PDB file of C-alpha atoms and ligand atoms in Angstrom:
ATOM      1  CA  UNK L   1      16.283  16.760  18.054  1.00 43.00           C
ATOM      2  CA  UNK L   2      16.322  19.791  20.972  1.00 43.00           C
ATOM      3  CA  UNK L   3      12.424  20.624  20.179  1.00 46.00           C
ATOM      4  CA  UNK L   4       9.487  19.708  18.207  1.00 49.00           C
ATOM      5  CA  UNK L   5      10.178  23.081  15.923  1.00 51.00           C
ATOM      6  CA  UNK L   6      13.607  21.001  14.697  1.00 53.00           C
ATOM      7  CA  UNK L   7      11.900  17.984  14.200  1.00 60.00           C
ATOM      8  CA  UNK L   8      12.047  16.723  10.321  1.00 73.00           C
ATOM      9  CA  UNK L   9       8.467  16.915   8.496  1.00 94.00           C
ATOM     10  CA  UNK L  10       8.089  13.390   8.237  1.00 97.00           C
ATOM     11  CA  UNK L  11       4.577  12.292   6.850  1.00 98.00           C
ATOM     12  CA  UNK L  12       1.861  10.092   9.081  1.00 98.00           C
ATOM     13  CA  UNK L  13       1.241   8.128   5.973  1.00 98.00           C
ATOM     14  CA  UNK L  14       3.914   6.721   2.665  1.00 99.00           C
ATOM     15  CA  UNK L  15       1.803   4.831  -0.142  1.00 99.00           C
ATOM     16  CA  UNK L  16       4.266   2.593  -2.289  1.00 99.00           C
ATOM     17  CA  UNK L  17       3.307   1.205  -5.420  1.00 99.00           C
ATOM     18  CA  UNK L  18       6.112  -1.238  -5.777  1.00 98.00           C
ATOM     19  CA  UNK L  19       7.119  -1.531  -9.241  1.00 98.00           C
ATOM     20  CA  UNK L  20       9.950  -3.139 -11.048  1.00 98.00           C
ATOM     21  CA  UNK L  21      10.243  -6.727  -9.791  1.00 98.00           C
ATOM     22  CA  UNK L  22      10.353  -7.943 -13.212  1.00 98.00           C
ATOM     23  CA  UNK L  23      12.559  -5.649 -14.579  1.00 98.00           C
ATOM     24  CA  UNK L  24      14.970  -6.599 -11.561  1.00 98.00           C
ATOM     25  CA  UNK L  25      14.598 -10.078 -12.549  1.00 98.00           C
ATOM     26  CA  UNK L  26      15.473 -10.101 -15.836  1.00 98.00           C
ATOM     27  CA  UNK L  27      18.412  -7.873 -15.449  1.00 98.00           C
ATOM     28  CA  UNK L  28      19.486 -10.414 -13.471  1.00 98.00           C
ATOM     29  CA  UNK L  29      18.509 -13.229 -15.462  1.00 98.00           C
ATOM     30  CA  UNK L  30      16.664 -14.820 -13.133  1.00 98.00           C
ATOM     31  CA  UNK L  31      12.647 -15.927 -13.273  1.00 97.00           C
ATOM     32  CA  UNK L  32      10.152 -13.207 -12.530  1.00 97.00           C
ATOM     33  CA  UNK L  33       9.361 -14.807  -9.143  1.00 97.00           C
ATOM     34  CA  UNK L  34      12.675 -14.538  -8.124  1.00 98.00           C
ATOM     35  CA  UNK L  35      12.426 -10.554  -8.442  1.00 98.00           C
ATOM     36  CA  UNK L  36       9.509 -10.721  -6.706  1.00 98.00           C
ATOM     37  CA  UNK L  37      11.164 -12.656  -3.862  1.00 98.00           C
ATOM     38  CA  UNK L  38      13.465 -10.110  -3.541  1.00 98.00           C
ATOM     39  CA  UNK L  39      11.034  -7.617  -3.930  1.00 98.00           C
ATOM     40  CA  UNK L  40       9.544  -9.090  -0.428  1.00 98.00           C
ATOM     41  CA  UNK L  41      12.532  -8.177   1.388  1.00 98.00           C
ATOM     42  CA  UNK L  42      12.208  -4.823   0.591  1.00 98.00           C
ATOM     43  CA  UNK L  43       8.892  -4.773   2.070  1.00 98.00           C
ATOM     44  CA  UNK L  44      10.768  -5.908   5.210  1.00 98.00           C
ATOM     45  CA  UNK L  45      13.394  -3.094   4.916  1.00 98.00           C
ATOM     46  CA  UNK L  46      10.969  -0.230   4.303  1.00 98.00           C
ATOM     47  CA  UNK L  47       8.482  -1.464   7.360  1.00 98.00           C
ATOM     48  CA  UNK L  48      12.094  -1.284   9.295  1.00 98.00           C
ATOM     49  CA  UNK L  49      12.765   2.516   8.347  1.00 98.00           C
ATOM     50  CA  UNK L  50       9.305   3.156   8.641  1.00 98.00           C
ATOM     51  CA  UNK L  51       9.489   2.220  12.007  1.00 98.00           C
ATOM     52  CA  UNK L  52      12.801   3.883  12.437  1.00 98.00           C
ATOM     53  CA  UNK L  53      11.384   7.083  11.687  1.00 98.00           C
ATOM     54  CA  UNK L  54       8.009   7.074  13.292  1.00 97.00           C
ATOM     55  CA  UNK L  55       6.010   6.687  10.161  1.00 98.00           C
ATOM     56  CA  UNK L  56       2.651   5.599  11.344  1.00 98.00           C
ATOM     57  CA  UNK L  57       0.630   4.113   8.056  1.00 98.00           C
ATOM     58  CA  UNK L  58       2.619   2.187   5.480  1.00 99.00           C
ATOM     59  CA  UNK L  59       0.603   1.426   2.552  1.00 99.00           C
ATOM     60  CA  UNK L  60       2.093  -1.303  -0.088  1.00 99.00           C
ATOM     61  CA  UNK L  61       0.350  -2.152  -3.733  1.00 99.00           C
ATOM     62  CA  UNK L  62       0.975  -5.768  -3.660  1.00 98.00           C
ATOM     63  CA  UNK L  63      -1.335  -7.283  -6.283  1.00 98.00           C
ATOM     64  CA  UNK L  64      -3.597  -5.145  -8.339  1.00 98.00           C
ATOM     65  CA  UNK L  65      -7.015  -5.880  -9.831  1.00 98.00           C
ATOM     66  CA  UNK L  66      -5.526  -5.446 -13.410  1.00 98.00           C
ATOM     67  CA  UNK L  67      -2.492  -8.157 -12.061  1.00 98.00           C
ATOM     68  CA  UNK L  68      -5.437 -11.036 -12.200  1.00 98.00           C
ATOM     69  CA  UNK L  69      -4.391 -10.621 -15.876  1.00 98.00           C
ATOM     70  CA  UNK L  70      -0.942 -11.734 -15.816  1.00 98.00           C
ATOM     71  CA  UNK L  71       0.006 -15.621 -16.476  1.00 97.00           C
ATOM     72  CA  UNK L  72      -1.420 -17.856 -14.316  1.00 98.00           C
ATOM     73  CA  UNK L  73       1.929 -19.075 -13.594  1.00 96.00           C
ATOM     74  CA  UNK L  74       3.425 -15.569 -12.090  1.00 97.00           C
ATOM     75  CA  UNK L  75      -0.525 -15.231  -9.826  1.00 98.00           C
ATOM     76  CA  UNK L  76      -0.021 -18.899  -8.478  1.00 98.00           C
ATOM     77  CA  UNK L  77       3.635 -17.943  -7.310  1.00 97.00           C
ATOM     78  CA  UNK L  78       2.581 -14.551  -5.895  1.00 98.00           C
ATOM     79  CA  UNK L  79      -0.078 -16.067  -4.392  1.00 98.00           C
ATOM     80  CA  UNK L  80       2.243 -18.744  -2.446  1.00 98.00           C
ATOM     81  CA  UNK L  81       4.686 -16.087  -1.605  1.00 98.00           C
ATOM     82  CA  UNK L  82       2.013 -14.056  -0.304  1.00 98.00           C
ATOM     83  CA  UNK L  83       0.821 -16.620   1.895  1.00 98.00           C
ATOM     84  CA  UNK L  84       4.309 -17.630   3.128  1.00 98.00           C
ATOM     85  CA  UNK L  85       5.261 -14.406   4.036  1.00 98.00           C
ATOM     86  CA  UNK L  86       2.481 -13.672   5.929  1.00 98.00           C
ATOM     87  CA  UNK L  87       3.055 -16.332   7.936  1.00 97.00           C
ATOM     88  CA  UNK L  88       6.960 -16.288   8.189  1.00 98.00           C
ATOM     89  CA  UNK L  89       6.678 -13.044   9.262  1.00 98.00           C
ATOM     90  CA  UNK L  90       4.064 -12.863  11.664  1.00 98.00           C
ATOM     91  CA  UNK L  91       6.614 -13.588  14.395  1.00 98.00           C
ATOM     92  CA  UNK L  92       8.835 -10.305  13.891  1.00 98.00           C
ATOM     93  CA  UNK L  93       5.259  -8.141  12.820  1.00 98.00           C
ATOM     94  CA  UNK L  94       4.795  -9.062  17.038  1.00 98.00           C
ATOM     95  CA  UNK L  95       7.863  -8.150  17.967  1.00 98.00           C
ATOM     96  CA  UNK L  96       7.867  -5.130  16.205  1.00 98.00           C
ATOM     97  CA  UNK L  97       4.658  -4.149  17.205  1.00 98.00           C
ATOM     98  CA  UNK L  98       3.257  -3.802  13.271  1.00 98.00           C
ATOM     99  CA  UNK L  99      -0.627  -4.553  12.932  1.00 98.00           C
ATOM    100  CA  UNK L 100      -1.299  -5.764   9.312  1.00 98.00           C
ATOM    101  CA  UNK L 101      -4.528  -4.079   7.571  1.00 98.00           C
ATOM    102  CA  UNK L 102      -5.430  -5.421   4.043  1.00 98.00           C
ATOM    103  CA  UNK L 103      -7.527  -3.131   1.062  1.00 98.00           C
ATOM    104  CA  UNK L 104      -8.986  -4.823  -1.740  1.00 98.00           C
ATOM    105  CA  UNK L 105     -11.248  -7.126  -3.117  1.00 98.00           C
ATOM    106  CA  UNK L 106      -9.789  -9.986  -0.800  1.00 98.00           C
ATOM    107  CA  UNK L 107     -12.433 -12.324  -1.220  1.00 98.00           C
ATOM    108  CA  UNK L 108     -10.512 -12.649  -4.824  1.00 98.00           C
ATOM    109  CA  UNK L 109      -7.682 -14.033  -3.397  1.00 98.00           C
ATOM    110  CA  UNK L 110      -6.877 -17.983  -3.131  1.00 98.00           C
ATOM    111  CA  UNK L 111      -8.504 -19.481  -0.250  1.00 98.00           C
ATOM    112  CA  UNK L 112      -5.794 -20.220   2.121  1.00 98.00           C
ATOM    113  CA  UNK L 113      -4.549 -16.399   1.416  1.00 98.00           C
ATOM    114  CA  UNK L 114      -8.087 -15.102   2.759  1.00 98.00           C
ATOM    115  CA  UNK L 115      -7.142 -17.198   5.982  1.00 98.00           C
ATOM    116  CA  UNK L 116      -3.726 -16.197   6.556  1.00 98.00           C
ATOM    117  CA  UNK L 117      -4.554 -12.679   6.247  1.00 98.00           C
ATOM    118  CA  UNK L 118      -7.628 -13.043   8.084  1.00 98.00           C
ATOM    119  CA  UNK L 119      -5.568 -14.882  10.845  1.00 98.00           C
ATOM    120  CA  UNK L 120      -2.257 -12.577  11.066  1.00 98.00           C
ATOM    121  CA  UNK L 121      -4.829  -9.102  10.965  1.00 98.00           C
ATOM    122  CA  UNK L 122      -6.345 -10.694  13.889  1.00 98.00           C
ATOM    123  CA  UNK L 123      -2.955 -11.398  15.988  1.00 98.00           C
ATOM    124  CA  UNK L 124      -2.098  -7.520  15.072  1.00 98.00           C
ATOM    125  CA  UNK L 125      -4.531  -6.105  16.133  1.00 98.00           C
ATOM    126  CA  UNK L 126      -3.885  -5.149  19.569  1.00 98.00           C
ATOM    127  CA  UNK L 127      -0.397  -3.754  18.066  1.00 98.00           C
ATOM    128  CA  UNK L 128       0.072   0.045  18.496  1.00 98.00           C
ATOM    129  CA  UNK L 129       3.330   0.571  16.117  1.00 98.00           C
ATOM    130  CA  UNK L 130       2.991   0.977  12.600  1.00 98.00           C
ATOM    131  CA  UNK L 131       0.528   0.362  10.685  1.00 98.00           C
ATOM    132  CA  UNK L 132       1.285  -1.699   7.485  1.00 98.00           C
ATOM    133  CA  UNK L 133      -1.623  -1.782   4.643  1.00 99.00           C
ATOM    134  CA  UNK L 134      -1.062  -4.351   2.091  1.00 99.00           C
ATOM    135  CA  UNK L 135      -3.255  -3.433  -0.985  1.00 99.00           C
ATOM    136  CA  UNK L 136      -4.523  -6.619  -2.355  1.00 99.00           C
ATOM    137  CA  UNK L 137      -6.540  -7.302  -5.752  1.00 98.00           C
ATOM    138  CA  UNK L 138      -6.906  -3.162  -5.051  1.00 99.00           C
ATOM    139  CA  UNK L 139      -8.143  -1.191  -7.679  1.00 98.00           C
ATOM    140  CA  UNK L 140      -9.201   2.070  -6.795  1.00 98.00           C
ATOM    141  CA  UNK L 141     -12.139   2.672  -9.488  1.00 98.00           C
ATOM    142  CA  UNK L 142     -13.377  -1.068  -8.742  1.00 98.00           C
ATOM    143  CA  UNK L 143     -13.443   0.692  -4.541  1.00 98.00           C
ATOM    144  CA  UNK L 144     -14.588   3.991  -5.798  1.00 98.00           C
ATOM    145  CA  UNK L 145     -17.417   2.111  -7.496  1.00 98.00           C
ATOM    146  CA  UNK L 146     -18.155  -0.285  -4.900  1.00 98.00           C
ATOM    147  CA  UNK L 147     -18.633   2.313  -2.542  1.00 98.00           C
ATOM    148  CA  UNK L 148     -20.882   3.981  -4.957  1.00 98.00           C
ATOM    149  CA  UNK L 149     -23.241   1.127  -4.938  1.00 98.00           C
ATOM    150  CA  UNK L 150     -23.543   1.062  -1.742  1.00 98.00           C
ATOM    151  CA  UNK L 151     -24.576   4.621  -1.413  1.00 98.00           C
ATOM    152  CA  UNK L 152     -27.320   3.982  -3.596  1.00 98.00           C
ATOM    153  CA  UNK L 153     -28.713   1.043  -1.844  1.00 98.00           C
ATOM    154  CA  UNK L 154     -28.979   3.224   0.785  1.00 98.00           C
ATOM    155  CA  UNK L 155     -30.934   5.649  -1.259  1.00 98.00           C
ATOM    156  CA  UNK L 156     -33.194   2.983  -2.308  1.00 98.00           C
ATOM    157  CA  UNK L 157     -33.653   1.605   1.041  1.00 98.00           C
ATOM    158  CA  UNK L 158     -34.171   5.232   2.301  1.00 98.00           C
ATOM    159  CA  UNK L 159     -32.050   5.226   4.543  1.00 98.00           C
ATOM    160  CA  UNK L 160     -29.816   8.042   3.120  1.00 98.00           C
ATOM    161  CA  UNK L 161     -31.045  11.277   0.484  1.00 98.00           C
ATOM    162  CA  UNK L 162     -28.684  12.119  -1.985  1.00 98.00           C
ATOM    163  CA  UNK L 163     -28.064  15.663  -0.496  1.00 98.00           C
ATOM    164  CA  UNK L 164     -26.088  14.112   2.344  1.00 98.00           C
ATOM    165  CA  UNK L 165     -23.633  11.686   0.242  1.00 98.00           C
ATOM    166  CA  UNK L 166     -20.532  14.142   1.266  1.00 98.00           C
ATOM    167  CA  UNK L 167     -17.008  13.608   0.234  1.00 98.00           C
ATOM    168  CA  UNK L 168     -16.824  12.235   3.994  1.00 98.00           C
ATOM    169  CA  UNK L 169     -19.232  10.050   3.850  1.00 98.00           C
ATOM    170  CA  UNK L 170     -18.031   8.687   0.234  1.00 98.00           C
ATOM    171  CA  UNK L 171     -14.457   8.405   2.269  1.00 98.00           C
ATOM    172  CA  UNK L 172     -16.022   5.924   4.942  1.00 98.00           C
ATOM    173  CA  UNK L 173     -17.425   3.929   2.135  1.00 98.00           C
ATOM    174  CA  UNK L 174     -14.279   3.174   0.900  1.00 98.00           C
ATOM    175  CA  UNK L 175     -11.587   0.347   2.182  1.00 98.00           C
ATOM    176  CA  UNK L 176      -9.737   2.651   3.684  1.00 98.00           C
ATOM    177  CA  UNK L 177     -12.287   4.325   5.811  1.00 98.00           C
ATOM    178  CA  UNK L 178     -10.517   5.461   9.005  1.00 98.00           C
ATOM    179  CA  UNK L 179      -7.431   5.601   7.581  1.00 98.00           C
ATOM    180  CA  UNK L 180      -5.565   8.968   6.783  1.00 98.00           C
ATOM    181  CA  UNK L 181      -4.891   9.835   3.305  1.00 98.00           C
ATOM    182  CA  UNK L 182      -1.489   9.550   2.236  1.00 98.00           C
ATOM    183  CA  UNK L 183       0.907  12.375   2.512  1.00 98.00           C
ATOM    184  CA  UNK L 184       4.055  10.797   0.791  1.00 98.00           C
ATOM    185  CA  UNK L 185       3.207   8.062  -2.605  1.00 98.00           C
ATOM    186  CA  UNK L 186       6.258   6.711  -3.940  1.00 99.00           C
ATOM    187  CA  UNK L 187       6.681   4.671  -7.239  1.00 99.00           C
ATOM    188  CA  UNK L 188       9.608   2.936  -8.149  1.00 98.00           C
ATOM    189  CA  UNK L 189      11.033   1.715 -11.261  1.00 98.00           C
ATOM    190  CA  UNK L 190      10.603   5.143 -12.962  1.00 98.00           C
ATOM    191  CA  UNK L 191       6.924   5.123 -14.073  1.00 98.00           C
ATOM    192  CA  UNK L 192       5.023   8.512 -14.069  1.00 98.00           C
ATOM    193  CA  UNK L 193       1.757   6.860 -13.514  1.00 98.00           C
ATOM    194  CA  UNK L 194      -0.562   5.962 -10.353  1.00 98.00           C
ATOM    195  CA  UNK L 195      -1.994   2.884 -11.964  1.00 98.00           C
ATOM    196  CA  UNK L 196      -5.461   2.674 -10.673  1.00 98.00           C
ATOM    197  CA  UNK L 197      -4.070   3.522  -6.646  1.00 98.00           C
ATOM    198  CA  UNK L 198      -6.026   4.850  -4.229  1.00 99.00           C
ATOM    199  CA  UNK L 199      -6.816   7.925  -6.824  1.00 98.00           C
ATOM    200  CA  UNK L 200      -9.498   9.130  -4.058  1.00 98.00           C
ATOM    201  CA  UNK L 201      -6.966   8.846  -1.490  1.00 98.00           C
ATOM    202  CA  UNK L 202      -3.796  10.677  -2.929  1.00 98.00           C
ATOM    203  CA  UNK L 203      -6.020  13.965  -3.888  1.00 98.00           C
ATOM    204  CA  UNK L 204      -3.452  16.111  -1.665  1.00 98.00           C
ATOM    205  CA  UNK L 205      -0.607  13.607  -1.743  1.00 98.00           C
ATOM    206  CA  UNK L 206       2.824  14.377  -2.862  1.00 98.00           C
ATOM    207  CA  UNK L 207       4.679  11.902  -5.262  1.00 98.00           C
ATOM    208  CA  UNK L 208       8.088  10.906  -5.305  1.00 98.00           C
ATOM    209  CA  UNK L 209       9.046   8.503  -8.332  1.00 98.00           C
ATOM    210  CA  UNK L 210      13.072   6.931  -8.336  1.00 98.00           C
ATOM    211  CA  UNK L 211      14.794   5.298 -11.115  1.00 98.00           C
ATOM    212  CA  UNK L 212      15.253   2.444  -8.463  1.00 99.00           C
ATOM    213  CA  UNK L 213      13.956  -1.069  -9.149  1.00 99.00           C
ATOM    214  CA  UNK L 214      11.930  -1.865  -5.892  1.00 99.00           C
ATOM    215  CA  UNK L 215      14.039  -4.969  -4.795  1.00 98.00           C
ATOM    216  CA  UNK L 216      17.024  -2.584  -5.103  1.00 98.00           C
ATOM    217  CA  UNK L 217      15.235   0.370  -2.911  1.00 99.00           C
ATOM    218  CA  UNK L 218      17.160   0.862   0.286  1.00 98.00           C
ATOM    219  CA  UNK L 219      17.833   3.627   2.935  1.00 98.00           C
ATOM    220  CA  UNK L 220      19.217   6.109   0.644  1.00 98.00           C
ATOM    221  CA  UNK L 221      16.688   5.703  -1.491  1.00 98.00           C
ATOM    222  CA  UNK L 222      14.002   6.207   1.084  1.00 98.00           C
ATOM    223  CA  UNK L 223      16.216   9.168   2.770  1.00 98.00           C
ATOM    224  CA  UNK L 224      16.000  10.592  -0.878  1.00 98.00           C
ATOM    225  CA  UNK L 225      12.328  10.591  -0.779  1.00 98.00           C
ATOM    226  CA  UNK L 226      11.724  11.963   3.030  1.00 98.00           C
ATOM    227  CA  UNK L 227      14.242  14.705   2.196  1.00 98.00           C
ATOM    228  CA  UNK L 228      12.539  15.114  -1.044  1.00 98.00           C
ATOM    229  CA  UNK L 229       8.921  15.469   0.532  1.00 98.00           C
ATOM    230  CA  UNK L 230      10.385  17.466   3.420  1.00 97.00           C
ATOM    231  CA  UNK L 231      11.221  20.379   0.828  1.00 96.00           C
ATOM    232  CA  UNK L 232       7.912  20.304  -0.320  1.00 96.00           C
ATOM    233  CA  UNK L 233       5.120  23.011   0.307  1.00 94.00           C
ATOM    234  CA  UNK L 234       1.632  21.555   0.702  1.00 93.00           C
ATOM    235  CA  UNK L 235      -0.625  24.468  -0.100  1.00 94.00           C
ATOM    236  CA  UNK L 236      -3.994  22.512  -0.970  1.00 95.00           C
ATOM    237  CA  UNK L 237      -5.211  24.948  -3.121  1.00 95.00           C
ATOM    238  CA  UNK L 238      -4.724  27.920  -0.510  1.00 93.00           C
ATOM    239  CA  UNK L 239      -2.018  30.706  -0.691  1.00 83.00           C
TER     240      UNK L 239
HETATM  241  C1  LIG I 301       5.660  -5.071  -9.327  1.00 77.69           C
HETATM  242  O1  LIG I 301       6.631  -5.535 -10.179  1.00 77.69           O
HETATM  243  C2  LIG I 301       5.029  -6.195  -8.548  1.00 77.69           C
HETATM  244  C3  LIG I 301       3.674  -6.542  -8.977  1.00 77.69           C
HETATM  245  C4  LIG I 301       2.966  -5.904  -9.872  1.00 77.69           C
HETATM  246  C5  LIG I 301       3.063  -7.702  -8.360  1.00 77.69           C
HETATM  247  P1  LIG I 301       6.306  -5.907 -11.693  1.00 77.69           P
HETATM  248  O2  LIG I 301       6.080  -7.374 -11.766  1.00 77.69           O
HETATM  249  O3  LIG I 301       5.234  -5.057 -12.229  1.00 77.69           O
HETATM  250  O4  LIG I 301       7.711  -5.530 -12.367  1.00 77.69           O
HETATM  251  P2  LIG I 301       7.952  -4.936 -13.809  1.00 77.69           P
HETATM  252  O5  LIG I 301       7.109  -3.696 -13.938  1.00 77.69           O
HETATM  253  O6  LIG I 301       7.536  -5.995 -14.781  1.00 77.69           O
HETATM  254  O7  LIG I 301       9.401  -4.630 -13.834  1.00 77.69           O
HETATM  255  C1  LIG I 302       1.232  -1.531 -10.290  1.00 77.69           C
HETATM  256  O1  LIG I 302       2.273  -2.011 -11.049  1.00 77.69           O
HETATM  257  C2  LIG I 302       0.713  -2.629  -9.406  1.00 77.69           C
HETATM  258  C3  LIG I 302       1.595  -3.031  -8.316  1.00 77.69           C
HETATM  259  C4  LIG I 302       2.749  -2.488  -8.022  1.00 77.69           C
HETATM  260  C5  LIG I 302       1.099  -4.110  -7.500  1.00 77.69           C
HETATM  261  P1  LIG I 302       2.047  -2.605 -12.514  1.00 77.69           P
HETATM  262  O2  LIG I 302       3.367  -2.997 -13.020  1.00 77.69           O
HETATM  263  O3  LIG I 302       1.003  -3.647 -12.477  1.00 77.69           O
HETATM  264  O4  LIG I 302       1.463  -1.338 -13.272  1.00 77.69           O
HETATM  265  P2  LIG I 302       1.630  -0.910 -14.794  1.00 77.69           P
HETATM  266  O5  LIG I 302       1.258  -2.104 -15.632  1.00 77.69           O
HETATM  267  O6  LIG I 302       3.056  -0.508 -14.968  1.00 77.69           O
HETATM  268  O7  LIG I 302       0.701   0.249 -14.945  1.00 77.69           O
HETATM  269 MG1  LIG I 303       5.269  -3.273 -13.230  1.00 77.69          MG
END
């Protein structure tokens, strides 16, 4: 690019909610972990053309609230593959200069998880490169009411009237306080829904959802979606 005024309108901030790992599987007849192994090297793909394109946040539904549902045979193996990634990949998050946030009601998650993510957040965080949020026993109302609470303790305790709960203030309540809002959310797999994700968040997002399984999504896929968001025309409500 000759100039800034050439420069593609790539967004600050992609949301992912990566769907399809089971459907992946069983087309392949294969276990459901097994799509969700594969479903982990995506993650490492997309953090690459991220990177490759200057994306700055990178935020990735991993394990919602609603997943604590599933059999307790698919949460144990998430929960081991969550923890082994973490720390397989902690080496090449350094080298590529990725700092690791995490959203969510962590102190859900297994033991040992809380520790690796508590550990590999802490080695990131001098990195200046992208930043990668994994979304972790997330669920947005669960946030969105969490944060409520809070705001009322505050009334009680007087330290806050009710007058000055803003939609700013509600923002730095929430787990992603400091973060900016998504400009790009994806879905794969094909389902038009959000799913209980960061519904505060994506008020002013725009949302790309491909056929694609998410163990199957690769560069063209995620060209498809810049190119598609590029052609977009973010009025907010103005004219
Ligand atoms: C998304 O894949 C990954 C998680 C929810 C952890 P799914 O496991 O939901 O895959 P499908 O929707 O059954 O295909
Ligand atoms: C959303 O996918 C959660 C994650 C991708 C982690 P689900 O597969 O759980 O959502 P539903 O059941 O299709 O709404
Ligand atoms: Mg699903």
């Amino acid at each position: 690019m000759d100039n800034m005024a050439d420069a593609p309108n790539i967004p600050e901030h992609i949301a992912v909610i990566m769907d399809g790992n089971g459907r992946w599987a069983q087309k392949h007849g294969v276990p459901r972990a097994k799509g969700h192994e594969q479903g982990g090297q995506t993650v490492q793909r997309v953090i690459d053309l991220c990177r490759e394109h200057g994306v700055k946040w990178l935020t990735l539904y991993a394990f919602s609230t609603e997943n604590w549902g599933r059999s307790k045979l698919e949460v144990t193996a998430l929960m081991r593959m969550l923890v082994k990634y973490l720390y397989e990949r902690l080496p090449e998050m350094m080298e590529k200069n990725v700092r690791l946030h995490a959203i969510g009601e962590l102190y859900m998650l297994p033991k040992n998880a809380q520790e690796a993510l508590r550990d590999v957040m802490e080695k990131t965080r001098g990195n200046t490169g992208l930043n990668t949020v994994l979304a972790l026993s997330y669920g947005s109302r669960q946030e969105i009411t969490a944060a409520a609470r809070a705001l009322a303790q505050d009334v009680r305790d007087g330290k806050l009237e009710p007058a000055d709960i803003t939609p700013e203030l509600l923002s730095s309540r929430l787990y992603t306080a400091g973060m900016p809002d998504p400009d790009l959310l994806i879905r794969t797999s094909g389902e038009m829904r959000i799913s209980n994700y960061l519904l505060w968040q994506i008020s002013y997002s725009e949302i790309h959802v491909t056929d694609t399984l998410w163990p199957d999504f690769d560069r063209a896929d995620f060209d498809a979606a810049l190119t598609d968001y590029a052609a977009r025309n973010r009025r907010y409500g103005k004219r």
